[in-house]
Structures are given as C-alpha cells and as structure tokens.
Short mmCIF file of C-alpha atoms in Angstrom, two decimals:
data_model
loop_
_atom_site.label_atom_id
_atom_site.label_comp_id
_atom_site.label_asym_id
_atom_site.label_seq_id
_atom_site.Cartn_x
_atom_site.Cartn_y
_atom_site.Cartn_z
CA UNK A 20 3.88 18.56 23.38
CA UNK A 21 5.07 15.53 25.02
CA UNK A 22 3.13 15.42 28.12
CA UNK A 23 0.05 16.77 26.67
CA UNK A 24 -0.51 14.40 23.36
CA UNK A 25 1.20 11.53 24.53
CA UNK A 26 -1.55 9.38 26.76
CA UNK A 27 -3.75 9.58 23.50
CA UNK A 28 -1.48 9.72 20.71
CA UNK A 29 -1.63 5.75 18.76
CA UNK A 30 1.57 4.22 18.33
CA UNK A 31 0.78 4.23 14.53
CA UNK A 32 0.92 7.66 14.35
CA UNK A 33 4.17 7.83 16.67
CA UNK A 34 6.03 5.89 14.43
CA UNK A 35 5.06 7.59 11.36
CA UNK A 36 5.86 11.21 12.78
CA UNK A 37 9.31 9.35 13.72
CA UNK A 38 9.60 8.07 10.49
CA UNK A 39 9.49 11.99 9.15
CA UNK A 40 12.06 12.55 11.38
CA UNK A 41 10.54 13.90 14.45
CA UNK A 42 12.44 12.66 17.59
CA UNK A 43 10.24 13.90 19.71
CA UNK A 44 7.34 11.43 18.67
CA UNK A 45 9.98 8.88 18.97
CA UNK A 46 10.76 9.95 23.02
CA UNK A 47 7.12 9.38 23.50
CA UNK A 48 7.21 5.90 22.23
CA UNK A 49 10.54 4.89 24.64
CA UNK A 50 8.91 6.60 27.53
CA UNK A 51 5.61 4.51 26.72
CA UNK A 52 7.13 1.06 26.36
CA UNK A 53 10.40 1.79 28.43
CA UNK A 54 8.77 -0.47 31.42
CA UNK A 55 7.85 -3.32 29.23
CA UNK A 56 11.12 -3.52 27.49
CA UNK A 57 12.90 -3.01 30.69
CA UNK A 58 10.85 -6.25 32.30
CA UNK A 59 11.93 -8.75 28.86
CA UNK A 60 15.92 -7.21 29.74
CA UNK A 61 15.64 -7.95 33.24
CA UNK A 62 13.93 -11.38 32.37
CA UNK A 63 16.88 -12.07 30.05
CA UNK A 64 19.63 -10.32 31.84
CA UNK A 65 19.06 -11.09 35.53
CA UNK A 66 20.75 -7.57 36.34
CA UNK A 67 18.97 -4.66 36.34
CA UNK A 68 21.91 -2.39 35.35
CA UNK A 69 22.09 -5.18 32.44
CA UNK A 70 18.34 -4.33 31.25
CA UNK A 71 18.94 -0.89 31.22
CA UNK A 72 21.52 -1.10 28.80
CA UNK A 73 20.02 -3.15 26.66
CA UNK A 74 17.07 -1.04 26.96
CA UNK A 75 19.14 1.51 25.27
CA UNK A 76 20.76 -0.17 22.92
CA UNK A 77 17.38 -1.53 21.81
CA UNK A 78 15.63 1.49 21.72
CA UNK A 79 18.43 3.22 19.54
CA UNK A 80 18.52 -0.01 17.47
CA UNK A 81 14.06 0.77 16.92
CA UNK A 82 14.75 4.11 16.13
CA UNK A 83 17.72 3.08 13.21
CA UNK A 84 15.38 0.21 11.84
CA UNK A 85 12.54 2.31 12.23
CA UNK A 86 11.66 1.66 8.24
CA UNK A 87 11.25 -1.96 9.02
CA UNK A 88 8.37 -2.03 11.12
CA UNK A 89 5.86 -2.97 8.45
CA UNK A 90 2.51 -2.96 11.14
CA UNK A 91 2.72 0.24 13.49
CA UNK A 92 -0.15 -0.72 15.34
CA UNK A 93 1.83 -3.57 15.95
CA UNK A 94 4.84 -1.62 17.54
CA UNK A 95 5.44 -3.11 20.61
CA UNK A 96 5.58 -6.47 19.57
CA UNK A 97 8.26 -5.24 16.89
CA UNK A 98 10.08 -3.59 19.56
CA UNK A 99 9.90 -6.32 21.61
CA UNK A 100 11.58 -8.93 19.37
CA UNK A 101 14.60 -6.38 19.34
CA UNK A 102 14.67 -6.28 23.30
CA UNK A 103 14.72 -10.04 23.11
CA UNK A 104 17.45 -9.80 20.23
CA UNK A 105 19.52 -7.23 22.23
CA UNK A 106 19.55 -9.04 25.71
CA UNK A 107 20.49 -12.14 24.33
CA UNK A 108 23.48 -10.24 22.69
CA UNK A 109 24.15 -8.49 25.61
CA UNK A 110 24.50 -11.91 27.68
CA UNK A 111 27.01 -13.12 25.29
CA UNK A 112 29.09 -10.35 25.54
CA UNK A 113 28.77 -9.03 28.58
CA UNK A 114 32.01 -9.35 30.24
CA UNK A 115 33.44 -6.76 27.74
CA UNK A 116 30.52 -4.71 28.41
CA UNK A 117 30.09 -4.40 31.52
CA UNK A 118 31.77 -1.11 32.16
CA UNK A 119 29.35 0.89 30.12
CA UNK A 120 26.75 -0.21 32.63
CA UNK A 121 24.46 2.97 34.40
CA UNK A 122 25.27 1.98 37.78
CA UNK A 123 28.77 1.69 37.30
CA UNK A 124 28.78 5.62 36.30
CA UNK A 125 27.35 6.56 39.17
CA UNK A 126 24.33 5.15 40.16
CA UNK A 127 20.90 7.19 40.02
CA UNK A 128 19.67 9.63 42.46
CA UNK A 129 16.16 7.97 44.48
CA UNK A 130 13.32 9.56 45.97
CA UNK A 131 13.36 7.64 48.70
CA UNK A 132 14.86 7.25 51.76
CA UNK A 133 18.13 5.46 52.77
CA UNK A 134 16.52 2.77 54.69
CA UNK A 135 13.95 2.35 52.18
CA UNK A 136 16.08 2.15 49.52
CA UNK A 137 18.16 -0.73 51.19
CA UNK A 138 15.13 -2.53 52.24
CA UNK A 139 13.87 -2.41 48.33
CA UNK A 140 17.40 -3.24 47.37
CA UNK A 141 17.13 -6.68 49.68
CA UNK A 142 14.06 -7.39 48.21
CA UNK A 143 14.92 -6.78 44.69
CA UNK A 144 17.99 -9.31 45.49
CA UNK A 145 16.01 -11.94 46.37
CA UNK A 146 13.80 -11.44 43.53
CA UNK A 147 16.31 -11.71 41.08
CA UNK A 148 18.15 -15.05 42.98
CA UNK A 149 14.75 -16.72 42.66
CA UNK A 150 14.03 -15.76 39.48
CA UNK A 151 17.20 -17.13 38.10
CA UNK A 152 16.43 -20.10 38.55
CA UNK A 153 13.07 -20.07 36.05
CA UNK A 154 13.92 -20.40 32.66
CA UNK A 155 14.02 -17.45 30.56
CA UNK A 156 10.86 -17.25 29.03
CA UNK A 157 9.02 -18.05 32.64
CA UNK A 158 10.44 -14.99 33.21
CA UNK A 159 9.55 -13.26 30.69
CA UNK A 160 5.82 -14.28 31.21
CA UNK A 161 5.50 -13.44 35.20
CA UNK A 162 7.28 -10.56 34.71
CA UNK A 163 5.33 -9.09 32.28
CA UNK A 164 2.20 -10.47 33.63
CA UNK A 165 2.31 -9.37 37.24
CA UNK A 166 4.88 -6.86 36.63
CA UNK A 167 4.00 -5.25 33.95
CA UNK A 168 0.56 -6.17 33.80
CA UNK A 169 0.49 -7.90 30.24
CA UNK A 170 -3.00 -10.03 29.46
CA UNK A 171 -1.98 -13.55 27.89
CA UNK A 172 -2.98 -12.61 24.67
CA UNK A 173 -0.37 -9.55 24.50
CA UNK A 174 2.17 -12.09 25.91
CA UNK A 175 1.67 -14.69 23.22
CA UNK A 176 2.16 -12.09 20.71
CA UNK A 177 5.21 -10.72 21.96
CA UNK A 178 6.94 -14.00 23.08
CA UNK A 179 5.45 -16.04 20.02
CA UNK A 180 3.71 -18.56 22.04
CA UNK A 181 -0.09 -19.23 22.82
CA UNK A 182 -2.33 -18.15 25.02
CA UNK A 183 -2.22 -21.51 27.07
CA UNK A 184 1.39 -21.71 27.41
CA UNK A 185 1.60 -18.17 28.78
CA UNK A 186 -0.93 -19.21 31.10
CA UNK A 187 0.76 -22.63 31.96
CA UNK A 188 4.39 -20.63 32.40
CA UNK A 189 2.95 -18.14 34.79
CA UNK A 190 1.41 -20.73 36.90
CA UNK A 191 4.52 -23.15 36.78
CA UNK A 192 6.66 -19.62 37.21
CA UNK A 193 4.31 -18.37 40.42
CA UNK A 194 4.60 -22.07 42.12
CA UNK A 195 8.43 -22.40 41.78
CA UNK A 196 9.35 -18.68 42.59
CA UNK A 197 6.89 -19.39 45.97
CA UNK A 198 8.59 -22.50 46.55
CA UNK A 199 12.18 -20.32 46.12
CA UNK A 200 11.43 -16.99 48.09
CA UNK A 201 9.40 -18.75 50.75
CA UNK A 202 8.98 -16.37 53.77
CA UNK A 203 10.10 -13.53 51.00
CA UNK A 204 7.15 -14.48 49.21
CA UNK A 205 4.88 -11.14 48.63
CA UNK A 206 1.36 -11.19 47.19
CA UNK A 207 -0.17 -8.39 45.24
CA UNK A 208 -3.73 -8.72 44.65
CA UNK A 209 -5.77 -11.95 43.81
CA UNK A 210 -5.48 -11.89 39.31
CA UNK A 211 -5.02 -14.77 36.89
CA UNK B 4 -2.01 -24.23 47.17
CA UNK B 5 -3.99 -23.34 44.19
CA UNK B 6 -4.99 -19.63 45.55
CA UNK B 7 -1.33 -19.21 46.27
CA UNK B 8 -0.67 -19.31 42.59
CA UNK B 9 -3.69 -17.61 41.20
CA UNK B 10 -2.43 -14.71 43.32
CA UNK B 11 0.34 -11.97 41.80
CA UNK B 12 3.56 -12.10 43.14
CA UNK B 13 4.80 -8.69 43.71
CA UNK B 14 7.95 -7.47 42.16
CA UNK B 15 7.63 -3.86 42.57
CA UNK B 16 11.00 -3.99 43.98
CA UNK B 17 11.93 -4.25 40.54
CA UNK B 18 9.97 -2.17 39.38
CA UNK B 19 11.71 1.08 37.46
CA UNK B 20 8.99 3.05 38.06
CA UNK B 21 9.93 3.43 41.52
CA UNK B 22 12.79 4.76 40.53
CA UNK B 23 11.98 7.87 37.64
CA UNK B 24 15.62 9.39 37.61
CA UNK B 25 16.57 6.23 36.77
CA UNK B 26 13.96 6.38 33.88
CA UNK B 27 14.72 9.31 32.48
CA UNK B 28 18.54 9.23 32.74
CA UNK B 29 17.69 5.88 30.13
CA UNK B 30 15.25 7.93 28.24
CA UNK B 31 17.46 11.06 27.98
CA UNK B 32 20.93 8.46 26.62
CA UNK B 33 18.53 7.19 24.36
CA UNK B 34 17.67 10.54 22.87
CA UNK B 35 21.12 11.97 23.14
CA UNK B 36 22.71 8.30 20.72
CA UNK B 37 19.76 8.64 18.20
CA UNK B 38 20.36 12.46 17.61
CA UNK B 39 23.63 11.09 16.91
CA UNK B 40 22.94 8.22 14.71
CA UNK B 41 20.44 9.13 11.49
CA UNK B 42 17.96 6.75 11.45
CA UNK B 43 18.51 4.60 8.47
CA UNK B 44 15.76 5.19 5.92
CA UNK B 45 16.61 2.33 3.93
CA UNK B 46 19.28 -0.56 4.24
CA UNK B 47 21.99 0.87 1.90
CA UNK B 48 22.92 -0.64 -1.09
CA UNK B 49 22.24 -4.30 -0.77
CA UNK B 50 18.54 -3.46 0.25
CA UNK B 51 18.18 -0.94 -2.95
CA UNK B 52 19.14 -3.75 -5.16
CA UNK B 53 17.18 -6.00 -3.47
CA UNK B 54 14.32 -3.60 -3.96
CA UNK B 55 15.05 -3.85 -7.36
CA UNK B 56 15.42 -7.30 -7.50
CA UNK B 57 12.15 -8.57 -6.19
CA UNK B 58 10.09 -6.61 -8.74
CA UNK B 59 12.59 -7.74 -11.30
CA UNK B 60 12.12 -12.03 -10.13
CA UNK B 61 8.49 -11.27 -10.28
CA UNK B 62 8.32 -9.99 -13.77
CA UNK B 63 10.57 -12.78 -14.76
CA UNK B 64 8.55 -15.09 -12.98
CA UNK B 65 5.16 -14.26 -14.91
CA UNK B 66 6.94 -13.69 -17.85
CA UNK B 67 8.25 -17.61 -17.79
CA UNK B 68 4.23 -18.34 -16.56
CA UNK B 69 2.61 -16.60 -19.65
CA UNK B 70 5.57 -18.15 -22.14
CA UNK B 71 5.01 -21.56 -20.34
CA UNK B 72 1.13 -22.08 -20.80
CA UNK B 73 1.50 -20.13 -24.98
CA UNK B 74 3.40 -23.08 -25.28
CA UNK B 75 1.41 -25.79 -23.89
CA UNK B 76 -1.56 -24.15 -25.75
CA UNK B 77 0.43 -23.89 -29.12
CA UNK B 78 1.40 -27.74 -28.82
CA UNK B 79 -1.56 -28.98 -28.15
CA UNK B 80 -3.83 -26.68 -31.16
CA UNK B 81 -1.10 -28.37 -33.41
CA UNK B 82 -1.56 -31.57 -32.44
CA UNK B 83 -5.14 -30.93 -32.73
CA UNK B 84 -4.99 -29.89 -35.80
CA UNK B 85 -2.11 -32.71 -36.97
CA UNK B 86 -5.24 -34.95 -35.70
CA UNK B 87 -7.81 -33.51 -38.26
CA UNK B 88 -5.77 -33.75 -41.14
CA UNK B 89 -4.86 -37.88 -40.25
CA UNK B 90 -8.33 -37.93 -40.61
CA UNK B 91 -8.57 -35.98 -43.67
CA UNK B 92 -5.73 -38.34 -45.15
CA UNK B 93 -7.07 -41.40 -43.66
CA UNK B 94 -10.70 -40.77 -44.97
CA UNK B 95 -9.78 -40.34 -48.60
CA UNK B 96 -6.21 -42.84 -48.11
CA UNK B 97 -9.36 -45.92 -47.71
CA UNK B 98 -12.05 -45.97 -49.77
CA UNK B 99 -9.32 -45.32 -52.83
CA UNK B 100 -7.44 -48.04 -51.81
CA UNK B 101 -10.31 -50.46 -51.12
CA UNK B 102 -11.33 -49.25 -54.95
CA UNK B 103 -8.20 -51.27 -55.85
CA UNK B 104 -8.62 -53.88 -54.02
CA UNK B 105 -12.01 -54.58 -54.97
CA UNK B 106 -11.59 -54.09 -58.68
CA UNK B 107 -8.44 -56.68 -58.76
CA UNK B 108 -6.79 -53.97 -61.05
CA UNK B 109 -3.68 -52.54 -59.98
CA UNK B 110 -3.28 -48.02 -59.38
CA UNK B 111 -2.80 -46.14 -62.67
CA UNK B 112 0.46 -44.38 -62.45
CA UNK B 113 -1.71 -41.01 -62.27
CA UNK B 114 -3.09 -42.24 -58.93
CA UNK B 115 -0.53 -43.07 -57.72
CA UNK B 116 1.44 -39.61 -58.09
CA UNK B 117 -1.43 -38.45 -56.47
CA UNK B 118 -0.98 -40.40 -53.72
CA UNK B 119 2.63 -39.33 -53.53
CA UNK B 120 2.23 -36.26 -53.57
CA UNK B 121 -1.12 -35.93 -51.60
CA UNK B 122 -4.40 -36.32 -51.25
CA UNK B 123 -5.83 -32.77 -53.01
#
C-alpha cells in the first residue's frame, strides 16, 4: 500500500487517514519529508547523528500533535516548525543526550564501498566545519535550497522569512562557504 | 565571482539519501515510539475546558454587545422623549404666564394648582 499510493497520495489526505488512526498513512508522510526535516536538524545541529535524532523525536512529536495541524495541505511547513523546535531543544540538552544517538548504537550498514565511504566521510567533514561557521538560518536556506532542492517561496514559508531574504542568505551562504572550503569547494549544476 | 555563487554547492555528502539503511533504521524507530505512544486526540483536560471556554467568552462577549447598545438606545429614546415633553411644558408654561403678565393681575389660586400639579 505504501509503495504503490504514496508518490500520489496529498499530504491532506495523509494526515487525515493518520488522524483515524492509520499509522501506515503516517510512515508515508516521515518517509516523504524525512530528507527535508533531516536538512533543518543538520542545519541546526551541525552533527548528523544529532539530526537524526531529532528527526525522530520530531516526527513522533507530529504524530502526538497530529490534531493541531489546522491546514494539511500545509503539512510540511507545520512539521517543519517542530524540526526547528526539536533541534533547538536538542542543542540545549545535548550533552545528556548524546548517548541515545544512532551512531553511537552501532552505526548503519552502507552500500558502498570502504574507500568510498571514507572519502564521503572527509567530505561530509569539511562540509559541516564550513558550515558552522554560517549562522543558523544560512544554513537552513542553502541546505534546503541546494540540498534539498527547496524554491524560495517554500523556504520563506517554512523559515518565516521572505522570498528576498532567502535569496540574499543563499547568496551570502554560497560566497562564505566558497571562501571556507576553498579547494573543497564542489559545484553541482548552474541554479539560482 | 558572481557565477561562482549562482552555482549549487554540492552537499551530497550529506546527503541521507546516500545512505537508505540509515533512512529506514530512522523511519522504522519512528514507527516502532508512535505505536507506543497514542497519538493525543485532544490536549487533556486544560484544552477541553478551554474548548469550552472560548465558546463560553464569546457568548458572554455578544451578550455584553447586545446589553451595551439596548442601553445606549433606551437612554437616548428617553431623553428624546424627556425633550418632547420640555416642550410640551414649555409651550403651554409661556403664553399662560405672559397672560399674567400682560393683564397686571396676579394667578387665581385655581391656576396656580394647575400649575403645581401640571400642565393637563
């Protein structure tokens, strides 16, 4: 039911079969917007095994407040706002928390290979240094724009900002991580 | 400079798509905590009262609007109507007096217990 309903399936609908108690309409929404609230954790967090956790805790925290999002279509921006509410949590209490962490019980089996793995490990280091020293909601904007591939207009909604100042934070954001990563720097295709 | 920035920077290193097991293993805890945890279909007590309340402060709150302008409207039809009879009074009150006046003579003592005790 999953695989085959899912691509087409509104989140409106989703969120009312979840709100009848069907968990499995629910799955489909974390699996849809797992990525998106993953790149706002990792934006907040600066540790991937950080974002994860959140992204639980958020997605658990969706699924108990379910009742209170008033504008379904509107999900992910709902969703969002708990992500945001989550990580920031999660970086005040992280040193009591940290134990829970996935990686820390036991890390998670890769497709790849060894030396691949380490060389996307490197990279994903250096990513992280540089973007640590954007502030958070930088971040949050390159990340879901060339990550995630968010349009301004999504961004603004989620973050609660305009359209211009996502714009202006993902240029500021794509200028200072260049000037940080330097011969790290990788390019994706040409996209405003 | 300018194409450097208009250009994606590429952070599929970070990307957990790369990694699925990783994805699911998230997706699965996820399942397995809310299967635990009943989603809360309202916000307990404090939200049922407030459920009540709000209908409650609005029926108050037209009830003190409706009250409100009843009374504006009933003070100002009786000071309408105060109005109308001051003229009433004052129309007769005048020429009766100016009577008097003219004819030098003073009020009988029948006029003037009309006057006392009205003008009908």
């Amino acid at each position: 039911m999953i695989a085959s309903d899912a691509p087409n399936t509104p989140d409106a609908l989703l969120v009312a079969r979840s709100l009848d108690g069907d968990p499995s309409a629910f799955e489909i929404l974390v699996r849809r917007h797992f990525r998106a609230a993953y790149v706002i954790a990792l934006a907040l967090t600066g540790e991937r095994a950080d974002a994860e956790d959140v992204c639980q805790d958020a997605f658990v925290r969706c699924w108990e407040r379910l009742h209170e999002c008033h504008s379904p279509d509107r999900f992910v921006a709902w969703m969002m706002r708990i992500v945001r509410n989550q990580a920031h949590n999660r970086r005040d209490y992280l040193h009591v928390r940290r134990s829970s962490s996935l990686d820390a019980a036991g890390g998670v089996a890769s497709t790849h290979s060894p030396a691949r793995d380490a060389e996307r490990s490197e990279i994903a280091e250096h990513l992280l240094r540089a973007l640590s020293h954007l502030s958070a909601v930088r971040r949050e904007v390159v990340l879901l724009h060339d990550l995630e591939g968010w349009r301004h207009r999504e961004i603004a909604e989620a973050l609660g900002i305009s359209d211009m100042m996502s714009r202006r934070h993902l240029m500021d954001a794509r200028r200072l991580l260049r000037e940080r990563l330097g011969a790290h720097t990788l390019t994706g295709t040409a996209h405003g | 400079m300018a194409d450097e920035i208009e250009k994606r920077i590429d952070f599929s290193a970070l990307d957990p798509a790369g990694e699925p097991a990783r994805k699911d293993r998230v997706v699965s805890a996820v399942m397995s905590r809310i299967s635990a945890v009943p989603r809360r279909r309202d916000g307990g007590v404090w939200a049922s009262i407030a459920g009540y309340l709000r209908p409650a402060l609005a029926a108050a709150a037209t009830v003190a609007f409706v009250s409100g302008a009843a009374l504006i409207y009933a003070q100002r039809a009786e000071r309408a109507a105060s109005a109308v009879v001051d003229a009433h009074q004052s129309a007769w009150l005048t020429p009766r007096m100016a009577e008097w006046a003219a004819g030098g003579a003073p009020p009988s003592a029948g006029d003037l217990v009309v006057l006392a005790r009205g003008y009908r």
